[in-house]
Tab-separated table of C-alpha atoms in Angstrom:
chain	number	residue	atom	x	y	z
Q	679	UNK	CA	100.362	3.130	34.747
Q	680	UNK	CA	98.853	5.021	37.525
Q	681	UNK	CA	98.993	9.176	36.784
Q	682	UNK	CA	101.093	10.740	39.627
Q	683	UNK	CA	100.412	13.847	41.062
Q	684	UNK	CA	103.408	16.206	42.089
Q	685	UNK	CA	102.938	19.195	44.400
Q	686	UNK	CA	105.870	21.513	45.289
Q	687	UNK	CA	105.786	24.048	47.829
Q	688	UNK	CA	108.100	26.491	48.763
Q	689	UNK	CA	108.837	27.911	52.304
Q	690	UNK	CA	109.984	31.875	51.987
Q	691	UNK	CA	112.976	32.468	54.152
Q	692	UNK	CA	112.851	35.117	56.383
Q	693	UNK	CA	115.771	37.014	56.592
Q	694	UNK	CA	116.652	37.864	59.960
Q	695	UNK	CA	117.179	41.786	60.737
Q	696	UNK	CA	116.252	44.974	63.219
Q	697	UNK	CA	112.504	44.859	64.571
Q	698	UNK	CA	110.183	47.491	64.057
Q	699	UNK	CA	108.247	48.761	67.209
Q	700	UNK	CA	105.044	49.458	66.375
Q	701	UNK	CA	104.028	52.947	65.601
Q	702	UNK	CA	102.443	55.002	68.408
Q	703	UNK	CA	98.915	56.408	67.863
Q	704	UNK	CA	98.849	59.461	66.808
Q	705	UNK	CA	97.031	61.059	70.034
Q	706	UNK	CA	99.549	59.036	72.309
Q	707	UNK	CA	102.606	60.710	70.002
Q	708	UNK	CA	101.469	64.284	70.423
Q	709	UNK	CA	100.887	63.721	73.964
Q	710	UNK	CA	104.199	62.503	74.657
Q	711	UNK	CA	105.818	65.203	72.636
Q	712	UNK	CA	104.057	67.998	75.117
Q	713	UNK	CA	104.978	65.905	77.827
Q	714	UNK	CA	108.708	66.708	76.525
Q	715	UNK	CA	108.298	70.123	75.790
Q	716	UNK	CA	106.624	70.599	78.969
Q	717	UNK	CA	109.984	69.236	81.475
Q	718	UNK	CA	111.930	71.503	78.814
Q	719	UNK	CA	110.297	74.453	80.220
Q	720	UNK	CA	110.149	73.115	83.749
Q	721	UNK	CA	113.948	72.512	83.753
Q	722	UNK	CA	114.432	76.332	81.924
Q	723	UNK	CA	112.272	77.787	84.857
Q	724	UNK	CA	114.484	76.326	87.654
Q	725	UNK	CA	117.556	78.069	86.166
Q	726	UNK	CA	116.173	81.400	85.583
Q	727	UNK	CA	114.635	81.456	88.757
Q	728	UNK	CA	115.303	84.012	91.345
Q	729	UNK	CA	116.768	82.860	95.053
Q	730	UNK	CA	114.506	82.489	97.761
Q	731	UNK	CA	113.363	84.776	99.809
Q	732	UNK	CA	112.535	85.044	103.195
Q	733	UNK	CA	109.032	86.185	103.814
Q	734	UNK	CA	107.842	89.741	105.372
Q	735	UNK	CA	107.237	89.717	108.127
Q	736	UNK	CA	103.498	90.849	108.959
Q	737	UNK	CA	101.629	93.984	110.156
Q	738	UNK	CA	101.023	94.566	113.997
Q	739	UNK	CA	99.178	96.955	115.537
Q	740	UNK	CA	101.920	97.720	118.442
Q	741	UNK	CA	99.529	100.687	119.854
Q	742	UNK	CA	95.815	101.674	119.928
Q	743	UNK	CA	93.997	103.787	122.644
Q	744	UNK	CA	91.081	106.584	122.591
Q	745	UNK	CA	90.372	109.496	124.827
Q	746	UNK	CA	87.405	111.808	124.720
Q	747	UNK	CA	88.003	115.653	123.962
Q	748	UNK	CA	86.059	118.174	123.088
Q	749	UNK	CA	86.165	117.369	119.410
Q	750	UNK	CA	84.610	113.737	120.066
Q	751	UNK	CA	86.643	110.730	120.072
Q	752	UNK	CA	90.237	110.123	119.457
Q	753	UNK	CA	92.173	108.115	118.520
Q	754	UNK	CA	96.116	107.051	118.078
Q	755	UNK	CA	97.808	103.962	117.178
Q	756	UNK	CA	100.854	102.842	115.738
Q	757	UNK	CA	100.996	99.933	113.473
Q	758	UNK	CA	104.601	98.504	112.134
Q	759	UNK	CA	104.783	96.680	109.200
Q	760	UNK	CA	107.659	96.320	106.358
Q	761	UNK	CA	107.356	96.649	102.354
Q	762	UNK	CA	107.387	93.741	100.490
Q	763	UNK	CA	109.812	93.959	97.539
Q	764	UNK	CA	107.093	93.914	95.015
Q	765	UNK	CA	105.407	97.224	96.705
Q	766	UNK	CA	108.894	99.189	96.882
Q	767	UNK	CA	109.575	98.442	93.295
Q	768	UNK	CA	106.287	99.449	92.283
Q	769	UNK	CA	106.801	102.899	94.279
Q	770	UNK	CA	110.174	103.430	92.709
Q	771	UNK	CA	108.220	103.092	89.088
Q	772	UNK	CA	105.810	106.377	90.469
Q	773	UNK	CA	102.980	103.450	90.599
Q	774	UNK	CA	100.785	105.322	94.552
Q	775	UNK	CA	99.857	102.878	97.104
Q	776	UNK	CA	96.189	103.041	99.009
Q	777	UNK	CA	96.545	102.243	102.296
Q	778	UNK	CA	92.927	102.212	104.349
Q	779	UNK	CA	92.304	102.719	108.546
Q	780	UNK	CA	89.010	102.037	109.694
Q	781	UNK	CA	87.410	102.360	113.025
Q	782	UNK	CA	83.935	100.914	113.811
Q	783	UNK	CA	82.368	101.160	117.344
Q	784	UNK	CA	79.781	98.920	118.918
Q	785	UNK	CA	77.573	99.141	121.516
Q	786	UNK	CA	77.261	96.002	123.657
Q	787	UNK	CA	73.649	94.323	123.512
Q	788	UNK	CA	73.543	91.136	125.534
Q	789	UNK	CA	69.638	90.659	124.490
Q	790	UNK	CA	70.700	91.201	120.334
Q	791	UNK	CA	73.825	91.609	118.427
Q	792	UNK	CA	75.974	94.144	118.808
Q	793	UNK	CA	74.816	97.577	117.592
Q	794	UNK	CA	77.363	99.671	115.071
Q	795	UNK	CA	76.781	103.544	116.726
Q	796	UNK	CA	79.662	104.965	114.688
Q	797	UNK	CA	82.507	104.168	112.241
Q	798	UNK	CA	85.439	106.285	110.765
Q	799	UNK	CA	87.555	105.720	107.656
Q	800	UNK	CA	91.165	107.505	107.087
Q	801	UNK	CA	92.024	106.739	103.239
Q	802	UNK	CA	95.906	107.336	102.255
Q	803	UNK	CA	97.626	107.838	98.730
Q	804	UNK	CA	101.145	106.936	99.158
Q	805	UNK	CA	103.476	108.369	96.055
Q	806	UNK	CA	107.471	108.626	95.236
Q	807	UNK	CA	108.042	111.299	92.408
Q	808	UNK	CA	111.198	110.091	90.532
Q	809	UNK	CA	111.534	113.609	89.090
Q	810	UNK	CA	112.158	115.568	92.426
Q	811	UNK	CA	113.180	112.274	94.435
Q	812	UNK	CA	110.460	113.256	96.954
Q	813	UNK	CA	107.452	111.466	98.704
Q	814	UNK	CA	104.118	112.603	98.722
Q	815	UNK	CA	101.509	111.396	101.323
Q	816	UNK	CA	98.093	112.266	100.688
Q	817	UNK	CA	95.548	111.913	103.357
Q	818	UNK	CA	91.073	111.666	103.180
Q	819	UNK	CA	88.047	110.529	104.555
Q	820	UNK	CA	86.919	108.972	101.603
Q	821	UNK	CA	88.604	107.295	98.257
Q	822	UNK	CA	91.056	109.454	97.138
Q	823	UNK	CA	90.418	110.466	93.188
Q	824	UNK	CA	86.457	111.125	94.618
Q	825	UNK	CA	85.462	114.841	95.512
Q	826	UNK	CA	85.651	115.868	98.904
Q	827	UNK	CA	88.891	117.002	101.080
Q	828	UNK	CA	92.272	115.777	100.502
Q	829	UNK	CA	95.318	116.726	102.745
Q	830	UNK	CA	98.762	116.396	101.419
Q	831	UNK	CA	102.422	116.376	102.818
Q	832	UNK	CA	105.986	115.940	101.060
Q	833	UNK	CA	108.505	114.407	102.791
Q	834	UNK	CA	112.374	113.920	102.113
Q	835	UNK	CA	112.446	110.201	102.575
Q	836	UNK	CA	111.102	107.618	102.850
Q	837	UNK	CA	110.967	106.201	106.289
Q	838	UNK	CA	109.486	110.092	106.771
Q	839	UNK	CA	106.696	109.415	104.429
Q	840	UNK	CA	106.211	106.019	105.741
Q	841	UNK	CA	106.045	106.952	109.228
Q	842	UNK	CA	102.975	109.119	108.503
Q	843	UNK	CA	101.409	106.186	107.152
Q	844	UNK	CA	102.067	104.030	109.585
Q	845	UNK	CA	101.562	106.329	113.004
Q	846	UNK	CA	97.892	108.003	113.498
Q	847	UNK	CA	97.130	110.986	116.386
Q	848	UNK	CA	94.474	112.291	117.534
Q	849	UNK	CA	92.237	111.001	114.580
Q	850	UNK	CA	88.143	112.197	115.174
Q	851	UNK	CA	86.408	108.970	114.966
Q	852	UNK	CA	83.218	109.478	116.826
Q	853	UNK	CA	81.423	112.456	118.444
Q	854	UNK	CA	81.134	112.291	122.315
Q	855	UNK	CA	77.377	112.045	122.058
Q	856	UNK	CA	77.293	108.613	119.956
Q	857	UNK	CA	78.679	106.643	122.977
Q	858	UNK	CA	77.129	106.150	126.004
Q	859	UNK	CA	79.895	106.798	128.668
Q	860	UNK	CA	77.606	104.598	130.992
Q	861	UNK	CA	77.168	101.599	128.394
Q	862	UNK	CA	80.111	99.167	127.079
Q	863	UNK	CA	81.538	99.532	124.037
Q	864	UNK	CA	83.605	97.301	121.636
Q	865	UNK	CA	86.435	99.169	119.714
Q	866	UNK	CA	87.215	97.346	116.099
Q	867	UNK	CA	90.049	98.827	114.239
Q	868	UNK	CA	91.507	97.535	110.790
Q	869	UNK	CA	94.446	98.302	108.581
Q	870	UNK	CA	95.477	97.204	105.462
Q	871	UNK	CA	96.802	98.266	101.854
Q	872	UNK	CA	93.697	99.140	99.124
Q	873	UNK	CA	94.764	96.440	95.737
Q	874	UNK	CA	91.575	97.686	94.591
Q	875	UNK	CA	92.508	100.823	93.956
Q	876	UNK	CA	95.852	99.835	91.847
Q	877	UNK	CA	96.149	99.969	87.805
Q	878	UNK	CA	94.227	97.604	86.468
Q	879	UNK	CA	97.737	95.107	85.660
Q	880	UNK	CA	98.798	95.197	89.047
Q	881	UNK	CA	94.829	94.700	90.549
Q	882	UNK	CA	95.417	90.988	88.230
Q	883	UNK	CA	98.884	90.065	89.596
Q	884	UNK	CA	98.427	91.215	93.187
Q	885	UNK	CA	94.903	88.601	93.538
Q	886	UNK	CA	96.103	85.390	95.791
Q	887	UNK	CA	99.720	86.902	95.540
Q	888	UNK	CA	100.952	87.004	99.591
Q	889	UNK	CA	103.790	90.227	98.960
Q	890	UNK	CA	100.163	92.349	98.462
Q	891	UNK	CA	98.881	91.045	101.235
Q	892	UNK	CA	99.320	93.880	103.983
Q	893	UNK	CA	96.543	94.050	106.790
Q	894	UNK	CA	96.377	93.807	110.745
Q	895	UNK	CA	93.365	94.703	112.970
Q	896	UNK	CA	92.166	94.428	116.403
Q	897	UNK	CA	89.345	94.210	118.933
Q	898	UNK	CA	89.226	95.821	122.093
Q	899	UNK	CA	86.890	97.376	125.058
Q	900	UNK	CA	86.556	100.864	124.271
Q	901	UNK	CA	87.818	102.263	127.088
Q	902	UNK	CA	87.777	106.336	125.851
Q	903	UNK	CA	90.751	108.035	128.341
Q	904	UNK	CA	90.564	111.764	129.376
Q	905	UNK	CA	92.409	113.885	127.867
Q	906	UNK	CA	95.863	114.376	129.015
């Protein structure tokens, strides 16, 4: 009798249940977790932020002329320009603002570029004194906290104090001998508020930051009036 050969085989059954996703790399599951913590934050800023506010508006030079005396040239000017938030709060701290006026004259050279035949600067240390609730303006020709002349006036308030700053008369820019009366002349004037010369902290946050950011200038024929 042929031998017979018997095989058995068995099929496992597979018991059906929940799927397992696959497990995330480990670079793709930190990534997502900062993605997380990230919109966390976002969605935190958004509700601590403060309102919006409208912008400053910007420095103008409203007024600017020169007459000749017998001191040289003179010259006034007005320019109007508001605080930003940022700079009054920093004032009411006892932190000084530099504000900087500068005057440069030309003399006209159609063959050549313009030549510079005299400049002027008028350097201002703006302070509030918390103690006595009084404003101190101090006023130079060169970078206050450097030897040489300072000139200094208190005032009660401060749209006084500001005033000063903004409103120059009479201011010796040039003597009468460095321009030509018979050649023309190009007046450039310039205005704005020194960061540079903040505390170091404030230098950092005022860079690119638009509430710093106080300036206006102007170009004109220097037309140097008589004096009145």
């Amino acid at each position: 009798m042929p031998r017979v050969t018997t095989t058995v085989s068995t099929t496992r059954c597979c018991k059906k249940g929940r799927r397992t996703l696959p497990r995330l790399p480990l670079r793709a599951e930190r990534a997502w977790r900062w993605l997380a913590f990230a919109l966390v934050l976002a969605a935190a800023a958004l509700l601590v932020a403060p309102p919006v506010r409208a912008d400053t508006a910007p420095a103008e030079i409203t007024a600017l002329h020169v007459e000749r005396g017998e001191e040289g040239l003179l010259l006034s000017s007005t320019v109007r320009f508001e605080l930003p938030p940022v700079v009054e709060e920093a004032l009411a701290k006892g932190i000084p603002m530099f504000f900087v006026a500068e005057a440069t004259i030309y003399r006209e050279r159609w063959y050549w570029a313009d030549k510079r035949v005299a400049s002027a600067a008028r350097h201002m240390r703006l302070s509030f004194q918390p103690l006595t609730r009084r404003w101190r303006l101090q006023v130079s020709s060169s970078p206050i906290g450097n030897s040489g002349l300072v000139l200094g006036q208190s005032f009660d308030t401060r749209e006084e104090a500001l005033g000063a700053v903004q409103r120059v008369s009479r201011w010796r820019i040039a003597d009468s001998s460095d321009v030509d009366p018979d050649v023309a002349h190009q007046l450039e004037f310039r205005f704005r508020l020194d960061v540079s010369q903040l505390p170091r902290p404030f230098q950092i946050g005022a860079v690119g930051q638009s509430d710093w950011n106080i300036s206006a200038g102007r170009n004109q024929r220097l037309v140097a009036e008589a004096p009145r």
